[in-house]
CSV table of C-alpha atoms in Angstrom, one decimal:
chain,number,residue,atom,x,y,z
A,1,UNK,CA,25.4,96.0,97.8
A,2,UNK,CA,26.2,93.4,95.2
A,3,UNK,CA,27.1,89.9,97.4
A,4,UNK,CA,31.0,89.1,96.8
A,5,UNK,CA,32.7,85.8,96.6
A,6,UNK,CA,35.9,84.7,96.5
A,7,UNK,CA,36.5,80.8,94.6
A,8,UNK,CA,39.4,79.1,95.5
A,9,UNK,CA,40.6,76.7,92.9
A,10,UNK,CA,39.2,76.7,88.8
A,11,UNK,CA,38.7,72.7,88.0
A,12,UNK,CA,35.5,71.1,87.3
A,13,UNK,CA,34.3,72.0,90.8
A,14,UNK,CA,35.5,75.7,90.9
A,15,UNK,CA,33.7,76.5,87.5
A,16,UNK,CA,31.0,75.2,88.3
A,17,UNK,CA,30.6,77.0,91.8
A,18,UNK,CA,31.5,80.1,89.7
A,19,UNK,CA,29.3,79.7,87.1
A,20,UNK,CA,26.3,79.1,89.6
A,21,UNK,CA,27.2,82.1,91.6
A,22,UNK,CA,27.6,84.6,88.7
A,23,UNK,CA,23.7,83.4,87.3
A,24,UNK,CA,22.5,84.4,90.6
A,25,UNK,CA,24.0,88.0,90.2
A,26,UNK,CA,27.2,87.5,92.8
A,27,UNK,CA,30.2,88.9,92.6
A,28,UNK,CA,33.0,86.2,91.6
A,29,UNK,CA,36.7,85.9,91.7
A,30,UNK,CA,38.0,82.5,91.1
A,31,UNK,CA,41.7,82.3,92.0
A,32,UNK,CA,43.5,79.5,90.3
A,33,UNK,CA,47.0,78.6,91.2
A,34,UNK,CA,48.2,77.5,88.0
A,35,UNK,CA,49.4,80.4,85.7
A,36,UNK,CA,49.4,78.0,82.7
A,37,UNK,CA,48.3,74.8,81.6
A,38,UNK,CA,45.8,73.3,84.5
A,39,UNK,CA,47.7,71.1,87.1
A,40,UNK,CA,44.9,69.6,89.0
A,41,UNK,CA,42.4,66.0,88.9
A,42,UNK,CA,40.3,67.7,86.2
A,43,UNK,CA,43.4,67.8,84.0
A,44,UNK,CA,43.4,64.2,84.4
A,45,UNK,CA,40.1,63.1,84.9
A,46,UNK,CA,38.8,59.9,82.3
A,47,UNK,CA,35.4,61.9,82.7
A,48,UNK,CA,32.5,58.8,83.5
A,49,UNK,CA,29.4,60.3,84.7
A,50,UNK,CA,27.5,56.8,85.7
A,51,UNK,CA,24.0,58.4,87.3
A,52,UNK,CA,23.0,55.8,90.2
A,53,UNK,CA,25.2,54.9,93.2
A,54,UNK,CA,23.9,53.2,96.5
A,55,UNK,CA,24.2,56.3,98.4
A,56,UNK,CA,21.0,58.3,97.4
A,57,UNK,CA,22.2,61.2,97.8
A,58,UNK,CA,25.3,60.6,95.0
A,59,UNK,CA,22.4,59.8,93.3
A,60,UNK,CA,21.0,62.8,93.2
A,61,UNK,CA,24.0,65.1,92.8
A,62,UNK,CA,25.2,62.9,89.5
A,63,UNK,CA,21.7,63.3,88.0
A,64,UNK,CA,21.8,66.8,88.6
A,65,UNK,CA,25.3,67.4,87.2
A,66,UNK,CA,24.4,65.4,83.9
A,67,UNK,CA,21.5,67.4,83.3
A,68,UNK,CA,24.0,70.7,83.5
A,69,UNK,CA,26.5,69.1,81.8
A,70,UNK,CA,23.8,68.0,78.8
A,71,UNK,CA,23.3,72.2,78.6
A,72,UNK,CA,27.1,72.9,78.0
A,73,UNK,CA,28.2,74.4,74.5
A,74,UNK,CA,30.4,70.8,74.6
A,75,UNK,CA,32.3,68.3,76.5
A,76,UNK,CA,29.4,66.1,77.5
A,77,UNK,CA,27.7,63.2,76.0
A,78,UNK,CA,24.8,60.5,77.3
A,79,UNK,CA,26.8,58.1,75.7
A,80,UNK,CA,25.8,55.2,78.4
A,81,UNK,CA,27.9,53.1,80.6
A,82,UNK,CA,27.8,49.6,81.0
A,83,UNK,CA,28.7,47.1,84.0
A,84,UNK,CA,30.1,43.9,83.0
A,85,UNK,CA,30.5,40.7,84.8
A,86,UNK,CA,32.5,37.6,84.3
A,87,UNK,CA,31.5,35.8,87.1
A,88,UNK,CA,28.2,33.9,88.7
A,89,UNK,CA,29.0,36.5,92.1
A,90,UNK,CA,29.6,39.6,89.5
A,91,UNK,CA,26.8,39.0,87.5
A,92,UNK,CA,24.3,39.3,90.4
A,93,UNK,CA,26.1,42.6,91.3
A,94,UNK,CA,25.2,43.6,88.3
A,95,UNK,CA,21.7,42.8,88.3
A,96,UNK,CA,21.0,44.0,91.6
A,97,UNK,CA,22.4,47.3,90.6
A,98,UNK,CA,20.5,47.7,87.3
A,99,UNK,CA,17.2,46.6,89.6
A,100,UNK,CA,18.2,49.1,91.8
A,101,UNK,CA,18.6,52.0,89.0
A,102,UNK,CA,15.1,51.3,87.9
A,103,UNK,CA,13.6,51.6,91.4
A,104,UNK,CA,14.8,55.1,91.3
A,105,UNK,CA,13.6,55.9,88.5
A,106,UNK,CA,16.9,55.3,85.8
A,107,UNK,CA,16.6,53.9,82.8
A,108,UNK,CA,18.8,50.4,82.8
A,109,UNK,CA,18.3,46.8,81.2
A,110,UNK,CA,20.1,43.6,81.4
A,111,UNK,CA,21.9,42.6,77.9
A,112,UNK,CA,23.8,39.7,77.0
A,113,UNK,CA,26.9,39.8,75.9
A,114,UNK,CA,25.9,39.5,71.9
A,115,UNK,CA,24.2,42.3,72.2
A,116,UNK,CA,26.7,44.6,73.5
A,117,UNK,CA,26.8,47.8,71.3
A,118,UNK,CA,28.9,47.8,68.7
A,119,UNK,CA,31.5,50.4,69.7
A,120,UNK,CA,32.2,48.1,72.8
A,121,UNK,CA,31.7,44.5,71.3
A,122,UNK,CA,35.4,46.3,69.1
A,123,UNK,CA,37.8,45.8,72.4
A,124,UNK,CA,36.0,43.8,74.6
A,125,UNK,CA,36.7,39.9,75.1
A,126,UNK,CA,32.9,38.9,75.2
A,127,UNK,CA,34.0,35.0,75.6
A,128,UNK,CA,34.4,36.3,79.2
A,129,UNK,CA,31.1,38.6,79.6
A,130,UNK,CA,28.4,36.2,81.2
A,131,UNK,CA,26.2,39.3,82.5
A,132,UNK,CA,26.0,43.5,81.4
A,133,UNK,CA,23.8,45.8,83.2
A,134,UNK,CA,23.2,48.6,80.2
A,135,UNK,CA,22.6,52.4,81.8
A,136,UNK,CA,21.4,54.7,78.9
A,137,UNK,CA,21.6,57.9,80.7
A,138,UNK,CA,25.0,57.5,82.0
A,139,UNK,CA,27.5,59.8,80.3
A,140,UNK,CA,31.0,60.7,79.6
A,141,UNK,CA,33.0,64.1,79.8
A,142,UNK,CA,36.3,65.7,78.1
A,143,UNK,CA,36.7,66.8,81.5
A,144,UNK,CA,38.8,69.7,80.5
A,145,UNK,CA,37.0,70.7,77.4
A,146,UNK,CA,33.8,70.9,79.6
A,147,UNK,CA,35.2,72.3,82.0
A,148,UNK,CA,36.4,74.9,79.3
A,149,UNK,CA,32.7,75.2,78.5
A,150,UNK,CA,31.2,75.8,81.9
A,151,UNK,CA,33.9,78.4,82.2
A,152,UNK,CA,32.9,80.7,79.4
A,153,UNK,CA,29.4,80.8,81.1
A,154,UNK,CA,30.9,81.9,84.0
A,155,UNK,CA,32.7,84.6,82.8
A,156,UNK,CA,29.9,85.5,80.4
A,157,UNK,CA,27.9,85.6,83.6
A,158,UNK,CA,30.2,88.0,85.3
A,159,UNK,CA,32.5,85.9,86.8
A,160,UNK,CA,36.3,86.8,86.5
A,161,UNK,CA,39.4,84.2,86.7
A,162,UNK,CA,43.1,85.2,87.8
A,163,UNK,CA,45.7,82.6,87.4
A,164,UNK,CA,49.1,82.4,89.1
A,165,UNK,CA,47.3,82.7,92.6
A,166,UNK,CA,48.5,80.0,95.1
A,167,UNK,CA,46.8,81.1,98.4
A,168,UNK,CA,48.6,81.4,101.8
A,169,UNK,CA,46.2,83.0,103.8
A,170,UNK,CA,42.7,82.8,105.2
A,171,UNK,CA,41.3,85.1,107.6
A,172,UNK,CA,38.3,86.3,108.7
A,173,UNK,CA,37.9,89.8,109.9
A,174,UNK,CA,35.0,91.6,110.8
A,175,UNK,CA,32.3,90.9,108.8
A,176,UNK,CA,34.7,90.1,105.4
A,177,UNK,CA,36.9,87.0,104.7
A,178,UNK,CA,40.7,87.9,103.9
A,179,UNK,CA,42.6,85.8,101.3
A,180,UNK,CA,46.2,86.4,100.1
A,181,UNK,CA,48.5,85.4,98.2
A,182,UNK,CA,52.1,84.3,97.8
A,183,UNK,CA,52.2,87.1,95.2
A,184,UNK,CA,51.4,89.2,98.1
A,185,UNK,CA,47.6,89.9,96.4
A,186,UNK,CA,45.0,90.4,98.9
A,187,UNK,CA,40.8,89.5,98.6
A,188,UNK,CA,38.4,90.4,100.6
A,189,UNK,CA,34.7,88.7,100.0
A,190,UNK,CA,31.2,88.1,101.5
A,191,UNK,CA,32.4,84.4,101.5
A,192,UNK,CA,35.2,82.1,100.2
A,193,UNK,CA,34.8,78.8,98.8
A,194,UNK,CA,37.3,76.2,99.0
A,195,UNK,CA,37.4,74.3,95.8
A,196,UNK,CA,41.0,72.8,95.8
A,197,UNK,CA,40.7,69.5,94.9
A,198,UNK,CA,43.7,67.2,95.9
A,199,UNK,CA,44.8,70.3,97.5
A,200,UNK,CA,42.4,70.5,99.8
A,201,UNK,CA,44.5,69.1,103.2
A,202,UNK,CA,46.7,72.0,102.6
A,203,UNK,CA,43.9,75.1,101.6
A,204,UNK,CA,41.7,73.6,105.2
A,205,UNK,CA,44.6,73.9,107.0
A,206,UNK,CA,45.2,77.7,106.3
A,207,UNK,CA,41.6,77.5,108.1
A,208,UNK,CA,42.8,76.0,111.3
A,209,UNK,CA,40.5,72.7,110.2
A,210,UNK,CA,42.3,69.8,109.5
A,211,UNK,CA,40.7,67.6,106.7
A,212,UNK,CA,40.4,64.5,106.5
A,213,UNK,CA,40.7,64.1,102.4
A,214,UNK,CA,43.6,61.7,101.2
A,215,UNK,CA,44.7,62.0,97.7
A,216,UNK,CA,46.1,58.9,95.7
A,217,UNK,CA,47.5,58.1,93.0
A,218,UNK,CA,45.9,56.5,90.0
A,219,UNK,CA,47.1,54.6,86.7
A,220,UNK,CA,45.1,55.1,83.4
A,221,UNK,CA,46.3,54.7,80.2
A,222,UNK,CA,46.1,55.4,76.5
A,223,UNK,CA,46.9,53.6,73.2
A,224,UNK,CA,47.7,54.7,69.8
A,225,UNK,CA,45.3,56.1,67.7
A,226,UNK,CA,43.4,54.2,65.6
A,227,UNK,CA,40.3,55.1,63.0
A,228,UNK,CA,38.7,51.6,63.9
A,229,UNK,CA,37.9,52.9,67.6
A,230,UNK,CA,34.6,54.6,68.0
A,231,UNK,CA,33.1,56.5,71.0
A,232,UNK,CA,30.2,54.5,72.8
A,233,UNK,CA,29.6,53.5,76.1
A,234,UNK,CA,31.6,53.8,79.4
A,235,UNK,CA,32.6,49.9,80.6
A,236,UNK,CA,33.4,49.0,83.7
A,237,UNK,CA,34.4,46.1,85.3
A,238,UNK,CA,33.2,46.0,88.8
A,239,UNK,CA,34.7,42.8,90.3
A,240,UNK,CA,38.1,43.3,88.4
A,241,UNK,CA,38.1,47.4,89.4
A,242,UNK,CA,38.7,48.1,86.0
A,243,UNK,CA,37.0,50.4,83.4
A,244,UNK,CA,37.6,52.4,79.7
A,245,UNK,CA,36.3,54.3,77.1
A,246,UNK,CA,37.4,55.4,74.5
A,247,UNK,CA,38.7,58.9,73.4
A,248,UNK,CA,38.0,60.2,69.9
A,249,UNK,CA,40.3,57.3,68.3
A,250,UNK,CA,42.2,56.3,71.5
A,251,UNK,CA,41.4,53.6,73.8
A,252,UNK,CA,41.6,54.3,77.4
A,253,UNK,CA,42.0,52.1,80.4
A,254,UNK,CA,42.6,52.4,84.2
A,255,UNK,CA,42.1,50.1,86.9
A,256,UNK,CA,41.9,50.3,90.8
A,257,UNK,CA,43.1,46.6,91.8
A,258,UNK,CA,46.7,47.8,92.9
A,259,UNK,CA,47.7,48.9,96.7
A,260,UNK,CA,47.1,52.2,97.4
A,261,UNK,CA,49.4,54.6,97.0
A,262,UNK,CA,48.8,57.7,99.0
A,263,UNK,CA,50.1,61.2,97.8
A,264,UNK,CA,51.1,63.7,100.6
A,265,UNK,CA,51.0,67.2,99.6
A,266,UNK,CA,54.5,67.5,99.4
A,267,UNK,CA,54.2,65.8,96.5
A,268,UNK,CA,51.9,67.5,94.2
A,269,UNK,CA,54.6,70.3,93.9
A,270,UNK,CA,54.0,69.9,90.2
A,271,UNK,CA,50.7,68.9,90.4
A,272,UNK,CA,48.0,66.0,89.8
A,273,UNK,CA,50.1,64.3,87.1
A,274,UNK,CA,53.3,62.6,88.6
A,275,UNK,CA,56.0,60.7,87.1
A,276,UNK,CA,54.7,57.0,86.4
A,277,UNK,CA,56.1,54.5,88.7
A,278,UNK,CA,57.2,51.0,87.2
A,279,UNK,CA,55.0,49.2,90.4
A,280,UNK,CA,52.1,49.8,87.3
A,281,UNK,CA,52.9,48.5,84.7
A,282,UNK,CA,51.8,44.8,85.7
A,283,UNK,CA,48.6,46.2,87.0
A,284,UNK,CA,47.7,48.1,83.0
A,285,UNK,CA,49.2,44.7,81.6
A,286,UNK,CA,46.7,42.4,83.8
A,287,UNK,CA,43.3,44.8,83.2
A,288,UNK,CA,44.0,44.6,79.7
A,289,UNK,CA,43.4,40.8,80.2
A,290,UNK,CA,39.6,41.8,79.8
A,291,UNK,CA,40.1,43.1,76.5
A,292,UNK,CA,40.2,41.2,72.8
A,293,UNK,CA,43.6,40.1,72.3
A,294,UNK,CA,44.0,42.4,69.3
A,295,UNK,CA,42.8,45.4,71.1
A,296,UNK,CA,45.6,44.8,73.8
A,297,UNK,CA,48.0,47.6,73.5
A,298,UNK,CA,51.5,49.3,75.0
A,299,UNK,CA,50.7,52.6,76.0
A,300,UNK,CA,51.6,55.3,74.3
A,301,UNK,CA,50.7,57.6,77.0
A,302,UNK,CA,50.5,56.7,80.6
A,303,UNK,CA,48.7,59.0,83.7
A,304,UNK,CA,50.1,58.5,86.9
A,305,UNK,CA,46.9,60.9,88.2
A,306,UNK,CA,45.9,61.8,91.7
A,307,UNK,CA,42.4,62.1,93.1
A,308,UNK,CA,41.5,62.8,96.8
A,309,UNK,CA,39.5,60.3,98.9
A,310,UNK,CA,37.1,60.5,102.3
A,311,UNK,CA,37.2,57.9,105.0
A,312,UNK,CA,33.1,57.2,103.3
A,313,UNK,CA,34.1,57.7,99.9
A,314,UNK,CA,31.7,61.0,99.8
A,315,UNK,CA,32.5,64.4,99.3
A,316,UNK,CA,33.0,67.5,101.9
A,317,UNK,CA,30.1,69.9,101.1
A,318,UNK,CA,29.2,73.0,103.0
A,319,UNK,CA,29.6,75.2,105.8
A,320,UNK,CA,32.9,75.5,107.3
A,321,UNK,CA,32.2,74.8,111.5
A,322,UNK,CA,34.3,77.4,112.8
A,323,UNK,CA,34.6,80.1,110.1
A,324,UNK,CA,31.2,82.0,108.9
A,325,UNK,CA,31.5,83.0,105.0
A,326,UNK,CA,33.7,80.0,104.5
A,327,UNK,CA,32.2,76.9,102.3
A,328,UNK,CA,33.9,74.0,101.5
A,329,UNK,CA,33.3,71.8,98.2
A,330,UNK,CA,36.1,69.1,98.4
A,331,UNK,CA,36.6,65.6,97.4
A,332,UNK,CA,33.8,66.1,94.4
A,333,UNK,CA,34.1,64.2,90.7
A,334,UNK,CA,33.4,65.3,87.9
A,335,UNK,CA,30.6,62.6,88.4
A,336,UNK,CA,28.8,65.0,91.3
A,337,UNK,CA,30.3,68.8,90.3
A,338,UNK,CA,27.9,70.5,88.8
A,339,UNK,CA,25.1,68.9,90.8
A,340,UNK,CA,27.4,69.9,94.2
A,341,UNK,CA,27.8,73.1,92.9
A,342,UNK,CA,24.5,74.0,92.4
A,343,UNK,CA,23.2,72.6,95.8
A,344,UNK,CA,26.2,74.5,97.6
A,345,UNK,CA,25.2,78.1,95.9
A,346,UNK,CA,21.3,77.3,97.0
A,347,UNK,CA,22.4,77.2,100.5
A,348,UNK,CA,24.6,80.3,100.4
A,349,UNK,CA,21.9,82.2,98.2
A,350,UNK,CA,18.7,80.8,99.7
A,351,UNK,CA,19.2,79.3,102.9
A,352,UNK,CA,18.5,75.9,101.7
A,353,UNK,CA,19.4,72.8,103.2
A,354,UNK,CA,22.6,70.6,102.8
A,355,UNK,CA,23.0,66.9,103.2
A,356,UNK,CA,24.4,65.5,107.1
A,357,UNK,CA,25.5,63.0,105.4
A,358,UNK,CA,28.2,65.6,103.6
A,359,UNK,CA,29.1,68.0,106.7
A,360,UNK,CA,32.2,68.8,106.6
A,361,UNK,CA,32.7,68.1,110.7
A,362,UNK,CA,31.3,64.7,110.3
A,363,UNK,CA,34.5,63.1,111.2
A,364,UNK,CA,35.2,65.2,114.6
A,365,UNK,CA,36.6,63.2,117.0
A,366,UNK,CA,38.3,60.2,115.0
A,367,UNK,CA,42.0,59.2,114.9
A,368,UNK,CA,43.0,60.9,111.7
A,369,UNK,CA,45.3,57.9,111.5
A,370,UNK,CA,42.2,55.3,111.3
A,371,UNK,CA,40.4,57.9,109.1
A,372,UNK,CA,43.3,57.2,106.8
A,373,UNK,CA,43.4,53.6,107.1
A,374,UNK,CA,39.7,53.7,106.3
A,375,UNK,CA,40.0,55.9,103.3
A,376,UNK,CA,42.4,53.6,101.4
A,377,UNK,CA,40.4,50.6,102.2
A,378,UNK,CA,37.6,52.1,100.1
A,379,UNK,CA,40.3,52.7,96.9
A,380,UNK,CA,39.7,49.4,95.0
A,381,UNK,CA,35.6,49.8,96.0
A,382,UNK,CA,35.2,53.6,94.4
A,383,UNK,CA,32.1,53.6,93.5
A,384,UNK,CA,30.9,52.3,97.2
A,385,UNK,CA,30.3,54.3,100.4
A,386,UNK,CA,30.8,53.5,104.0
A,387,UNK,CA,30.3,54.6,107.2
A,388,UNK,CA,33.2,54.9,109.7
């Protein structure tokens, strides 16, 4: 008999689970809860795919989702990203990292700040830039329109996607997993695999597992359109916790140097775009300090987006502990999709090996409450990892 699985959830992660699956000749069925326009991170997502991170094994699963990505009909380019420093401390942080790219085998290279490409040199205020770390392979995603992309290989692999399917149920009986719906719809699969993003607290729970994922919320913004801005590298700012990019002819820009501000699940009613909260507006106005004073902008769009975050800033990947046939792939980028995607369907196809470090029980035992406290800490850091 043909193997059947059950997705849960149709962003960047679900797709790509789906997609993986159906090459391997398995039965799919991604339920999506949203019956229109997506509602989720992905919808939302500024789409950086930077390759190395201190963690190895993020590493690994970025590298791996580029090179998917780079085989998508669109919605993916190896446009590069570049690290900026304005400071003595921040520009040996981004040495060290672009040494520590090249040790693992990634292309990077130290440039100075009049040699910035030409896209970037347009809004950046170089009089501040005493150090850039240059990554070539880095890349950046139209989340959405690759997710779009990765989709249609799905389906053209078999895969089939119902919308308008907000799950209520889990249940394992005899050798099937049960899922229903509030529409009253009922699946029964091989396996399920819980891919719903900053709804993950909620789709655990239905499994008796409570999970420690936090979501938060997130300002990025957009300007006008204007001809003169041209697509080129990611920038970040990694002792300001601020970063862009532009889109098509809009410049984007987000920052992480604000408080936290957790999301409970009662609020994502309407989903992973909320209503923008005047407590951001001085955090946009103060990021845009890094850029030229005539690329400084009001918004013409503003994100209040939510993403979900770990107590070590890594994702939830594998095996669910108590329930056999159901996988969890929570808390995952756009950065580490694909690459998660394709390591989770190995190990439900072939029996390979997952990562310890990304066990979904690695947290038993801890005070949820401290788990918390230790997840926000990491906001303004969110490219680091730690251990609690």
């Amino acid at each position: 008999m043909v193997r059947t699985v059950v997705v849960i959830g149709a962003g960047i992660v679900g797709v790509s689970v789906a997609r993986e699956l159906a090459r391997k000749g398995v039965s799919v069925t991604v339920l999506d809860r949203d019956a229109g326009e997506p509602r989720g991170s992905t919808a939302f997502a500024p789409g950086f795919v930077g390759l190395y991170n201190d963690v190895p094994i993020l590493t690994e699963l970025a590298r791996a989702s580029a090179a998917i990505y780079a085989t998508a009909e669109h919605g993916f380019g190896r446009v590069g990203g570049l690290e900026l420093a304005t400071s003595d401390s921040g520009a040996a942080e981004v040495t060290r990292r672009a040494d520590a790219a090249r040790s693992v085998g990634l292309a990077s290279r130290l440039l100075s700040p009049s040699d910035l490409p030409k896209p970037v040199f347009d809004f950046v205020d170089t009089s501040q830039v005493i150090a850039a770390a240059y990554f070539p392979d880095d890349g950046v995603a139209d989340v959405q329109l690759l997710a779009r992309a990765l989709r249609k290989e799905a389906i053209g692999a078999g895969a089939r996607f119902l919308a308008g399917q907000h799950v209520t149920g889990i249940d394992r009986t005899s050798n099937l997993v049960t899922v229903t719906t509030a529409s009253g719809d009922v699946f029964t699969a091989d396996d399920v695999v819980l891919a719903g993003g900053v709804w993950g607290p909620s789709l655990t729970a239905l499994t008796g597992r409570e999970l420690p994922l936090f979501p938060v919320a997130h300002p990025y913004v957009y300007s006008h359109e204007n001809a003169a801005w041209r697509p080129g590298p990611f920038v970040r700012w990694p002792e300001h916790h601020v970063y862009a990019r532009v889109h098509h002819e809009q410049l984007g820009i987000g920052s992480y140097d604000h408080v936290p501000a957790p999301v409970g699940q009662g609020g994502l009613t309407d989903g992973a775009g909320l209503p923008w909260p005047e407590v951001f507006d001085p955090v946009v106005t103060t990021a845009q300090r890094l850029l030229r004073q005539e690329a400084r902008f009001s918004p013409t769009r503003r994100i209040n987006g939510v993403f979900a975050m770990t107590p070590d800033n890594l994702p939830f990947l594998g095996p669910h502990p108590e329930l056999d046939g159901v996988w969890v792939a929570q808390a995952i980028w756009v950065t580490h999709a694909a690459g998660s995607a394709a390591a989770l369907v190995a190990a439900m196809t072939d029996g390979t090996g997952l990562p310890a470090e990304l066990a979904v029980n690695r947290f038993d035992g801890k005070d949820l409450t401290s788990l918390r406290t230790g997840a926000l800490r990491l906001y303004r850091d969110i490219y680091a990892a730690d251990t609690v």
